[in-house]
Amino acid sequence: MPLLKNGQIQDDTWVVVSEQDTLPSGDILVPLSQLDAGIAQKNGREGRLGVVLASGDEVESLRNFVSQLDAVEVVFPVFRDGRGFTQARSLREHLRFTGDIRA
């Protein structure tokens, strides 16, 4: 799927890593369950770090990591599920996250 940012189509350099995968170099999005491992390896690897936030995950769980994240991907399991919008708003307003939020 193309990446749309500021009204422009861009190359997507991010790789979504599953829980079973080892963390590759480059820009990676890890599941919330692997965030500790991603943070631990961040200083020793090239690329940016982001997290995938499932619709049932608590945004508050990112409070201690938000300054170390470059992106958060919010998952919408179905089109009419609005929890992702609430998560995105909480990231910006409550946690003051300034990185990219992806849907």
XYZ file of C-alpha atoms in Angstrom:
103
model
C 0.000 0.000 0.000
C 1.427 3.429 -0.847
C 2.494 5.739 1.955
C 0.831 9.146 1.895
C 2.544 11.879 3.914
C 1.610 15.554 3.731
C -0.381 14.870 0.582
C 2.566 13.254 -1.224
C 3.190 9.598 -2.038
C 6.492 8.474 -0.524
C 8.602 5.340 -0.425
C 7.903 3.324 2.697
C 11.235 2.443 4.328
C 9.662 0.847 7.403
C 9.642 -2.936 7.931
C 7.077 -4.461 10.289
C 8.786 -7.107 12.412
C 6.784 -10.004 13.820
C 7.295 -11.337 17.325
C 9.307 -14.289 16.047
C 11.705 -12.273 13.867
C 15.116 -11.017 14.871
C 15.470 -7.263 14.601
C 17.021 -6.279 11.252
C 18.858 -3.064 10.484
C 16.931 -0.198 8.941
C 13.658 1.397 9.959
C 11.610 -1.136 11.925
C 8.176 -1.266 13.536
C 8.085 -3.787 16.363
C 5.058 -5.188 18.201
C 4.489 -3.730 21.649
C 5.681 -7.046 23.124
C 9.124 -6.525 21.511
C 9.524 -2.854 22.348
C 11.977 -3.523 25.186
C 14.222 -5.496 22.812
C 13.966 -2.767 20.177
C 14.920 -0.060 22.677
C 17.814 -2.171 23.981
C 19.206 -2.613 20.462
C 18.477 0.909 19.240
C 21.895 2.318 20.097
C 23.736 -0.559 18.445
C 21.918 -0.598 15.110
C 21.215 1.670 12.188
C 17.730 2.890 11.448
C 14.705 4.311 13.185
C 12.473 2.532 15.685
C 8.705 2.460 15.868
C 6.054 0.357 17.553
C 2.836 -1.260 16.333
C -0.030 -0.456 18.668
C -2.939 -2.902 18.401
C -6.454 -1.602 18.978
C -6.608 -3.149 22.453
C -3.207 -1.870 23.623
C -3.020 0.900 26.200
C -1.298 4.056 24.935
C -0.119 4.730 28.482
C 2.234 1.731 28.197
C 4.386 3.868 25.852
C 4.887 6.713 28.352
C 8.464 5.708 29.281
C 9.476 5.051 25.669
C 7.832 7.864 23.717
C 11.000 9.975 23.527
C 12.878 7.051 21.957
C 10.302 6.299 19.258
C 10.259 7.709 15.750
C 6.868 6.286 14.749
C 3.778 4.574 16.102
C 1.590 2.482 13.837
C -2.010 2.360 15.015
C -3.896 -0.706 13.825
C -7.527 -0.459 12.734
C -8.848 -4.055 12.755
C -12.018 -2.999 10.907
C -12.967 0.205 9.121
C -15.594 1.304 11.639
C -13.386 0.759 14.737
C -12.538 4.221 16.103
C -10.150 3.173 18.878
C -7.162 4.014 16.674
C -8.269 7.646 16.488
C -8.484 7.767 20.287
C -5.028 6.207 20.585
C -3.552 8.720 18.140
C -5.122 11.626 19.990
C -3.798 10.320 23.319
C -0.313 9.999 21.842
C -0.318 13.636 20.758
C -2.228 15.276 23.602
C -1.332 13.232 26.678
C 2.094 11.811 25.858
C 3.230 14.713 23.619
C 4.497 12.311 20.950
C 5.987 14.286 18.056
C 6.969 11.439 15.730
C 4.971 9.936 12.878
C 1.651 8.248 13.574
C 0.717 5.736 10.923
C -2.658 4.110 10.382
